[in-house]
C-alpha angles and dihedrals in degrees: 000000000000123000105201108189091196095059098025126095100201131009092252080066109119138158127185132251101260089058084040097059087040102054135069106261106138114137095019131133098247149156151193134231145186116232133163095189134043145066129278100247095206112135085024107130089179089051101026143032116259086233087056095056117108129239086261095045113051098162113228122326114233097221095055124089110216096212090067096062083074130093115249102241089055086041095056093041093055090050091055100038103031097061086037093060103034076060083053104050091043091056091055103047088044105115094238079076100064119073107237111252106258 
């Protein structure tokens, strides 16, 4: 894995060899590092800087919404049961829910 501390926003940013050797970092105060667990954090905006991204890797584009990536059909199911679980979920962690210690 590479650490790059001009694109990285923390130092637990990393990004693999493959994005490395894809993206612009001439020039730039790097390392490398031997993992054997992680993820690569290119197209990350909470991990990388969008100018250290590489060409396979863009990071979300502003103008896209990501909802509508999504088929119809998926689109239409989460608005239904995402509103109706987090209910749910609300309802169980209220501390009506819990008996008072006695």
């Amino acid at each position: 894995a590479y650490g790059c501390k001009t694109c990285g926003l923390s130092s637990a940013s990393c990004i693999c060899v493959f994005c490395f050797d894809a993206g612009e970092h001439e020039g730039h105060d790097f390392y490398i590092s031997r993992s054997d667990y992680g993820c690569c954090d290119c197209g990350d905006v909470y991990a990388w800087r969008r100018s250290g991204f590489c060409r396979h890797h863009p990071g979300p584009r502003k103008e896209v919404d990501p909802a509508q990536l999504l088929p119809e059909a998926t689109r239409r199911r989460a608005q239904l049961m995402i509103p109706a679980q987090v209910r749910r979920l609300t309802r169980r962690f209220e501390p009506s829910a819990f008996p008072a210690p006695s």
